[in-house]
Amino acid sequence: MSNTILVGAQWGDEGKGKIIDVLTEQADVVVRTQGGNNAGHTVYLGPKKYVLHLIPSGILRKNKLCVIGNGVVIDPVGLVSEIEGLKKLNVKVGKNLVVSETAHIVLPYHRELDAQREVLKGKNKIGTTKRGIGPAYGDKAARVGIRMIDLINPARFEEKLKLRIKENNEVLKALGAKPLSFKKVLAEYRAAGDYLKPYVANTVVLLHQATRRGDTILFEGAQGTFLDIDHGTYPYVTSSNTTSGGACTGSGVAPNRMDEVVGVMKAYTTRVGEGPLPTENAEISDLLHGMGREFGATTGRARRCGWFDSVATRHATMVNGIDKLAITNLDGLDTVATIKVCVAYRHGKDHFDFVPNDAQLLAECEPVYVEFDGWLTPTDKAKTWKELPPKARAYAKAIAELTGAELFIASVGPAREQTIFV
Ligand code: IMP
């Protein structure tokens, strides 16, 4: 394996955690480059379930260096509890985890502002995870953010925090929310800073050294293409670049050091939160929820579900430069007699074969479907491509072809063993 960027080709929750875990076997270094603890990557090892929010899932394997890059926004208190949680599960976390000193931190006022802005938006709310992600990236762009390098310097942190709390308390009061106690936040974050200090380093230099050594690096994307701040269904997006370019800016590894892009997509479509989802369908939502599937790993919210949307995934191939595809949750369609796939959008007299930028217009688009025969056979025990029912293979191949990239993994369940290399 060479240096690989892994991205979600839909609206997040594509099952990236599992695919990252499988690919990590061949990587030396695993890097998170954007997002924060709004993400939830679920990995099953035997009977044990691990949900990671900030730490790359490479942590679950021995001798992998895991890096939280500069493009991530870190809730330090959340990171401490994630490390502690892993340690309780006997996962080693020490020198194998390095955190960028220039990553920005999420503070309680970010979370509070996130919640308050959602209330203000009323029926136009985004449906955020309320983890303070938008306001934290907002502060970064406005150049008033606080970074890990500040957090681990007590005097500097205190000075910066005092100013930021003063300003944000005024805003919170104006919104009718409770102001924050500087002392309380300082104490909590100082403790987290002390705890995290040994993990903090210049990760740009460290990753440069790794590439010079010839180490193999896996860049694990969080969220999905259509939640990208530039290329997603704005404003119903997250606040980072979830597409492949974000892996470069979020790590400091240059584009010409990257070798390939892997796109992960479900055999159908899901989305959490508000915003357009052209193929949304009650029948498939009920079916999947009835099977106990498609509830968010971070917030527990029921995901909205729909048919596979090849207009969206083809668009994702274009924006990310996807070379290879991993299709997950193929087994989710095991009981569906007729499977629909969206191949174009219709809007009045217009047809689209790409995702229009206007979220309002996208919400009004009617999907144009083609139909596939379901295989009506359980696939979760299949270990090889040949063991999959012919109709399941035909479906997987067709959606990969429509997406415009080479199919290399079909996943039929959460376990490592339920991964079929095509
Ligand atoms: P935020 O990132 O919390 O600001 O949320 C913005 C939008 O992105 C909302 O629709 C969230 O539901 C969605 N979102 C954020 N993180 C994830 C994720 O990890 N998976 C799926 N959706 C996400």
Tab-separated table of N, CA and C and ligand atoms in Angstrom, residues 11-13 38-40 126-130 133-134 223 227 237-238 272-274 301, ligand 1:
chain	number	residue	atom	x	y	z
A	11	TRP	N	-22.687	11.154	2.564
A	11	TRP	CA	-22.945	12.176	3.591
A	11	TRP	C	-22.371	11.769	4.940
A	12	GLY	N	-21.304	11.024	4.955
A	12	GLY	CA	-20.743	10.551	6.218
A	12	GLY	C	-21.355	9.225	6.610
A	13	ASP	N	-20.776	8.594	7.645
A	13	ASP	CA	-21.282	7.306	8.151
A	13	ASP	C	-21.258	6.217	7.089
A	38	ASN	N	-17.175	15.409	16.429
A	38	ASN	CA	-18.466	15.205	15.769
A	38	ASN	C	-18.467	13.836	15.068
A	39	ALA	N	-17.273	13.333	14.761
A	39	ALA	CA	-17.141	12.039	14.081
A	39	ALA	C	-17.251	10.889	15.076
A	40	GLY	N	-17.698	9.762	14.582
A	40	GLY	CA	-17.718	8.559	15.403
A	40	GLY	C	-17.385	7.388	14.514
A	126	ILE	N	-29.296	23.271	11.056
A	126	ILE	CA	-28.449	22.329	10.305
A	126	ILE	C	-28.582	20.909	10.860
A	127	GLY	N	-28.912	20.847	12.151
A	127	GLY	CA	-28.921	19.526	12.799
A	127	GLY	C	-27.501	19.121	13.146
A	128	THR	N	-26.736	20.039	13.727
A	128	THR	CA	-25.331	19.742	14.046
A	128	THR	C	-25.249	18.725	15.188
A	129	THR	N	-24.053	18.265	15.432
A	129	THR	CA	-23.833	17.328	16.540
A	129	THR	C	-23.705	18.078	17.865
A	130	LYS	N	-23.735	19.401	17.806
A	130	LYS	CA	-23.609	20.280	18.993
A	130	LYS	C	-22.274	20.086	19.719
A	133	ILE	N	-18.221	22.382	16.668
A	133	ILE	CA	-17.298	22.303	15.527
A	133	ILE	C	-17.320	23.583	14.683
A	134	GLY	N	-18.511	24.034	14.306
A	134	GLY	CA	-18.620	25.227	13.458
A	134	GLY	C	-17.987	26.452	14.122
A	223	GLN	N	-16.444	12.321	8.361
A	223	GLN	CA	-17.648	12.806	7.645
A	223	GLN	C	-17.568	12.384	6.167
A	227	LEU	N	-20.720	16.711	3.058
A	227	LEU	CA	-20.694	17.537	4.270
A	227	LEU	C	-19.501	18.485	4.210
A	237	VAL	N	-23.841	21.446	6.039
A	237	VAL	CA	-22.530	20.788	5.940
A	237	VAL	C	-21.842	20.904	7.288
A	238	THR	N	-20.679	20.286	7.407
A	238	THR	CA	-19.837	20.526	8.571
A	238	THR	C	-18.877	21.657	8.208
A	272	VAL	N	-27.352	12.107	8.400
A	272	VAL	CA	-27.867	12.543	9.709
A	272	VAL	C	-27.949	14.059	9.684
A	273	GLY	N	-28.928	14.605	10.343
A	273	GLY	CA	-29.078	16.064	10.346
A	273	GLY	C	-29.931	16.505	9.177
A	274	GLU	N	-30.061	17.826	9.065
A	274	GLU	CA	-30.970	18.374	8.048
A	274	GLU	C	-30.257	18.515	6.703
A	301	ARG	N	-28.660	9.454	16.995
A	301	ARG	CA	-29.828	9.826	16.182
A	301	ARG	C	-30.078	8.798	15.084
B	1	IMP	P1	-21.366	19.555	12.853
B	1	IMP	O1	-20.193	18.951	12.170
B	1	IMP	O2	-21.584	19.034	14.240
B	1	IMP	O3	-21.331	21.057	12.797
B	1	IMP	O4	-22.693	19.120	12.039
B	1	IMP	C1	-22.950	19.584	10.734
B	1	IMP	C2	-23.638	18.506	9.915
B	1	IMP	O5	-22.724	17.450	9.684
B	1	IMP	C3	-24.846	17.872	10.588
B	1	IMP	O6	-25.783	17.519	9.597
B	1	IMP	C4	-24.282	16.616	11.215
B	1	IMP	O7	-25.264	15.619	11.396
B	1	IMP	C5	-23.266	16.233	10.153
B	1	IMP	N1	-22.152	15.435	10.698
B	1	IMP	C6	-21.115	15.876	11.433
B	1	IMP	N2	-20.281	14.854	11.730
B	1	IMP	C7	-20.800	13.771	11.168
B	1	IMP	C8	-20.367	12.408	11.097
B	1	IMP	O8	-19.321	12.017	11.614
B	1	IMP	N3	-21.174	11.563	10.394
B	1	IMP	C9	-22.299	11.993	9.768
B	1	IMP	N4	-22.741	13.239	9.811
B	1	IMP	C10	-21.990	14.128	10.501
